[in-house]
Amino acid sequence: NAKELEMLKDYVHSLESFGSVDGPGVRYVIFLSGCAMRCQFCHNPDTWKTGEGKELTAEEILEAKENEVFYKNGGITATGGEPLLQLPFLTALFRAARQKGIHTCLDTSGIVYRPDRRAEFDALFACTDL
């Protein structure tokens, strides 16, 4: 249900404006909480724990007027942690962004991809630009 997805909340570790290395243009970067990889030289080990951060909906992230400049000249990038751990929320976020004409970029290791969840991943990929 589209309305349920709009209201879906999940944990956002942090939000960064003026991201210049996270996709084309200047971007608004959403760091989602949770990662199981524990890479030795991880740039964001503070994002590893799941269930930490601020619970937000996709609309709460996208509605901030001060971020519209990033949406016009870049877009949003979801990273983490491992953003695919929050697949339903990430799909809701990217779907809402697509409806608003916002370019979407996914920064992932792909480690949690599973063929038995292909339909869920295909739904995300359908609204992911990069």
PDB file of C-alpha atoms in Angstrom:
ATOM      1  CA  ASN A   1       0.000   0.000   0.000  1.00  0.00           C
ATOM      2  CA  ALA A   2       1.473   3.362  -1.063  1.00  0.00           C
ATOM      3  CA  LYS A   3       0.082   5.223   1.935  1.00  0.00           C
ATOM      4  CA  GLU A   4       1.651   2.716   4.351  1.00  0.00           C
ATOM      5  CA  LEU A   5       5.022   3.181   2.626  1.00  0.00           C
ATOM      6  CA  GLU A   6       4.729   6.967   2.981  1.00  0.00           C
ATOM      7  CA  MET A   7       4.265   6.585   6.731  1.00  0.00           C
ATOM      8  CA  LEU A   8       7.011   3.978   7.156  1.00  0.00           C
ATOM      9  CA  LYS A   9       9.725   5.171   9.537  1.00  0.00           C
ATOM     10  CA  ASP A  10      13.236   3.906   9.968  1.00  0.00           C
ATOM     11  CA  TYR A  11      16.474   4.981  11.587  1.00  0.00           C
ATOM     12  CA  VAL A  12      18.557   7.697   9.997  1.00  0.00           C
ATOM     13  CA  HIS A  13      21.997   8.089  11.516  1.00  0.00           C
ATOM     14  CA  SER A  14      22.565  11.540  10.049  1.00  0.00           C
ATOM     15  CA  LEU A  15      21.835  13.881   7.164  1.00  0.00           C
ATOM     16  CA  GLU A  16      24.497  15.848   5.314  1.00  0.00           C
ATOM     17  CA  SER A  17      23.968  18.742   2.977  1.00  0.00           C
ATOM     18  CA  PHE A  18      26.388  19.764   0.252  1.00  0.00           C
ATOM     19  CA  GLY A  19      27.721  16.266  -0.459  1.00  0.00           C
ATOM     20  CA  SER A  20      30.093  16.587  -3.406  1.00  0.00           C
ATOM     21  CA  VAL A  21      31.550  13.069  -3.656  1.00  0.00           C
ATOM     22  CA  ASP A  22      28.371  10.991  -3.353  1.00  0.00           C
ATOM     23  CA  GLY A  23      27.015  11.132  -6.887  1.00  0.00           C
ATOM     24  CA  PRO A  24      26.610  13.705  -9.659  1.00  0.00           C
ATOM     25  CA  GLY A  25      26.180  17.333  -8.642  1.00  0.00           C
ATOM     26  CA  VAL A  26      25.885  18.608  -5.108  1.00  0.00           C
ATOM     27  CA  ARG A  27      23.734  16.213  -3.096  1.00  0.00           C
ATOM     28  CA  TYR A  28      21.783  15.711   0.090  1.00  0.00           C
ATOM     29  CA  VAL A  29      23.226  12.581   1.717  1.00  0.00           C
ATOM     30  CA  ILE A  30      21.191  10.288   3.975  1.00  0.00           C
ATOM     31  CA  PHE A  31      23.252   8.028   6.234  1.00  0.00           C
ATOM     32  CA  LEU A  32      21.073   5.079   7.294  1.00  0.00           C
ATOM     33  CA  SER A  33      21.823   3.110  10.443  1.00  0.00           C
ATOM     34  CA  GLY A  34      23.117  -0.429  10.456  1.00  0.00           C
ATOM     35  CA  CYS A  35      25.870  -2.464   8.846  1.00  0.00           C
ATOM     36  CA  ALA A  36      27.078  -5.969   9.585  1.00  0.00           C
ATOM     37  CA  MET A  37      30.284  -5.903   7.526  1.00  0.00           C
ATOM     38  CA  ARG A  38      32.659  -4.152   9.966  1.00  0.00           C
ATOM     39  CA  CYS A  39      35.209  -3.282   7.265  1.00  0.00           C
ATOM     40  CA  GLN A  40      38.613  -2.485   8.747  1.00  0.00           C
ATOM     41  CA  PHE A  41      38.951   0.912   7.065  1.00  0.00           C
ATOM     42  CA  CYS A  42      35.274   1.921   7.109  1.00  0.00           C
ATOM     43  CA  HIS A  43      34.693   5.666   6.765  1.00  0.00           C
ATOM     44  CA  ASN A  44      31.539   5.546   8.906  1.00  0.00           C
ATOM     45  CA  PRO A  45      31.907   2.997  11.744  1.00  0.00           C
ATOM     46  CA  ASP A  46      29.552   5.133  13.834  1.00  0.00           C
ATOM     47  CA  THR A  47      26.724   3.988  11.512  1.00  0.00           C
ATOM     48  CA  TRP A  48      27.189   0.265  12.191  1.00  0.00           C
ATOM     49  CA  LYS A  49      24.582  -0.183  14.947  1.00  0.00           C
ATOM     50  CA  THR A  50      21.017  -0.845  13.861  1.00  0.00           C
ATOM     51  CA  GLY A  51      18.116   0.842  15.585  1.00  0.00           C
ATOM     52  CA  GLU A  52      20.041   4.011  16.416  1.00  0.00           C
ATOM     53  CA  GLY A  53      19.514   7.536  15.169  1.00  0.00           C
ATOM     54  CA  LYS A  54      16.395   9.524  14.471  1.00  0.00           C
ATOM     55  CA  GLU A  55      13.279   7.796  13.195  1.00  0.00           C
ATOM     56  CA  LEU A  56      12.078   9.612  10.083  1.00  0.00           C
ATOM     57  CA  THR A  57       9.667   9.046   7.213  1.00  0.00           C
ATOM     58  CA  ALA A  58      10.637   9.576   3.592  1.00  0.00           C
ATOM     59  CA  GLU A  59       8.469  12.691   3.471  1.00  0.00           C
ATOM     60  CA  GLU A  60      10.145  14.151   6.557  1.00  0.00           C
ATOM     61  CA  ILE A  61      13.501  13.810   4.823  1.00  0.00           C
ATOM     62  CA  LEU A  62      12.376  15.247   1.495  1.00  0.00           C
ATOM     63  CA  GLU A  63      10.123  18.092   2.650  1.00  0.00           C
ATOM     64  CA  ALA A  64      12.806  20.437   4.058  1.00  0.00           C
ATOM     65  CA  LYS A  65      12.707  23.548   1.839  1.00  0.00           C
ATOM     66  CA  GLU A  66      16.343  24.440   2.545  1.00  0.00           C
ATOM     67  CA  ASN A  67      17.420  21.248   0.750  1.00  0.00           C
ATOM     68  CA  GLU A  68      15.597  21.945  -2.524  1.00  0.00           C
ATOM     69  CA  VAL A  69      18.754  23.434  -4.046  1.00  0.00           C
ATOM     70  CA  PHE A  70      20.422  20.014  -3.725  1.00  0.00           C
ATOM     71  CA  TYR A  71      17.473  18.298  -5.381  1.00  0.00           C
ATOM     72  CA  LYS A  72      17.629  20.599  -8.414  1.00  0.00           C
ATOM     73  CA  ASN A  73      21.378  20.458  -9.043  1.00  0.00           C
ATOM     74  CA  GLY A  74      22.200  16.989  -7.756  1.00  0.00           C
ATOM     75  CA  GLY A  75      19.789  14.817  -5.821  1.00  0.00           C
ATOM     76  CA  ILE A  76      19.871  12.501  -2.837  1.00  0.00           C
ATOM     77  CA  THR A  77      22.273   9.711  -2.011  1.00  0.00           C
ATOM     78  CA  ALA A  78      21.446   6.939   0.472  1.00  0.00           C
ATOM     79  CA  THR A  79      24.467   5.464   2.205  1.00  0.00           C
ATOM     80  CA  GLY A  80      25.309   4.250   5.663  1.00  0.00           C
ATOM     81  CA  GLY A  81      26.034   1.855   7.125  1.00  0.00           C
ATOM     82  CA  GLU A  82      24.432  -0.459   4.645  1.00  0.00           C
ATOM     83  CA  PRO A  83      21.227   1.134   3.315  1.00  0.00           C
ATOM     84  CA  LEU A  84      19.866  -2.147   1.940  1.00  0.00           C
ATOM     85  CA  LEU A  85      19.294  -3.320   5.529  1.00  0.00           C
ATOM     86  CA  GLN A  86      16.359  -0.884   5.487  1.00  0.00           C
ATOM     87  CA  LEU A  87      15.019  -2.010   2.111  1.00  0.00           C
ATOM     88  CA  PRO A  88      11.298  -1.142   2.584  1.00  0.00           C
ATOM     89  CA  PHE A  89      12.159   2.311   3.942  1.00  0.00           C
ATOM     90  CA  LEU A  90      14.777   2.928   1.259  1.00  0.00           C
ATOM     91  CA  THR A  91      12.263   1.977  -1.435  1.00  0.00           C
ATOM     92  CA  ALA A  92       9.697   4.367   0.064  1.00  0.00           C
ATOM     93  CA  LEU A  93      12.296   7.146   0.159  1.00  0.00           C
ATOM     94  CA  PHE A  94      13.429   6.643  -3.435  1.00  0.00           C
ATOM     95  CA  ARG A  95       9.861   6.245  -4.695  1.00  0.00           C
ATOM     96  CA  ALA A  96       8.877   9.540  -3.031  1.00  0.00           C
ATOM     97  CA  ALA A  97      11.985  11.208  -4.473  1.00  0.00           C
ATOM     98  CA  ARG A  98      11.187   9.917  -7.964  1.00  0.00           C
ATOM     99  CA  GLN A  99       7.655  11.339  -7.690  1.00  0.00           C
ATOM    100  CA  LYS A 100       9.190  14.740  -6.878  1.00  0.00           C
ATOM    101  CA  GLY A 101      11.684  14.552  -9.759  1.00  0.00           C
ATOM    102  CA  ILE A 102      14.687  14.112  -7.441  1.00  0.00           C
ATOM    103  CA  HIS A 103      17.688  12.122  -8.742  1.00  0.00           C
ATOM    104  CA  THR A 104      18.487   9.109  -6.521  1.00  0.00           C
ATOM    105  CA  CYS A 105      21.828   7.440  -5.908  1.00  0.00           C
ATOM    106  CA  LEU A 106      22.464   4.302  -3.845  1.00  0.00           C
ATOM    107  CA  ASP A 107      25.835   3.762  -2.152  1.00  0.00           C
ATOM    108  CA  THR A 108      25.867   0.078  -1.156  1.00  0.00           C
ATOM    109  CA  SER A 109      28.133  -2.926  -0.912  1.00  0.00           C
ATOM    110  CA  GLY A 110      25.239  -5.098  -2.118  1.00  0.00           C
ATOM    111  CA  ILE A 111      26.118  -7.647   0.570  1.00  0.00           C
ATOM    112  CA  VAL A 112      22.517  -8.221   1.674  1.00  0.00           C
ATOM    113  CA  TYR A 113      21.089  -8.865  -1.804  1.00  0.00           C
ATOM    114  CA  ARG A 114      19.188 -12.170  -1.880  1.00  0.00           C
ATOM    115  CA  PRO A 115      17.593 -13.733  -4.961  1.00  0.00           C
ATOM    116  CA  ASP A 116      14.574 -14.871  -2.921  1.00  0.00           C
ATOM    117  CA  ARG A 117      13.782 -11.161  -2.303  1.00  0.00           C
ATOM    118  CA  ARG A 118      14.224 -10.218  -5.951  1.00  0.00           C
ATOM    119  CA  ALA A 119      10.813  -8.567  -6.265  1.00  0.00           C
ATOM    120  CA  GLU A 120      11.614  -6.248  -3.335  1.00  0.00           C
ATOM    121  CA  PHE A 121      14.992  -5.329  -4.810  1.00  0.00           C
ATOM    122  CA  ASP A 122      13.457  -4.820  -8.265  1.00  0.00           C
ATOM    123  CA  ALA A 123      10.987  -2.352  -6.724  1.00  0.00           C
ATOM    124  CA  LEU A 124      13.925  -0.373  -5.325  1.00  0.00           C
ATOM    125  CA  PHE A 125      15.933  -0.557  -8.542  1.00  0.00           C
ATOM    126  CA  ALA A 126      12.927   0.760 -10.498  1.00  0.00           C
ATOM    127  CA  CYS A 127      13.220   4.092  -8.644  1.00  0.00           C
ATOM    128  CA  THR A 128      17.036   4.228  -8.369  1.00  0.00           C
ATOM    129  CA  ASP A 129      18.863   6.389 -10.895  1.00  0.00           C
ATOM    130  CA  LEU A 130      22.440   5.471  -9.968  1.00  0.00           C
TER     131      LEU A 130
END
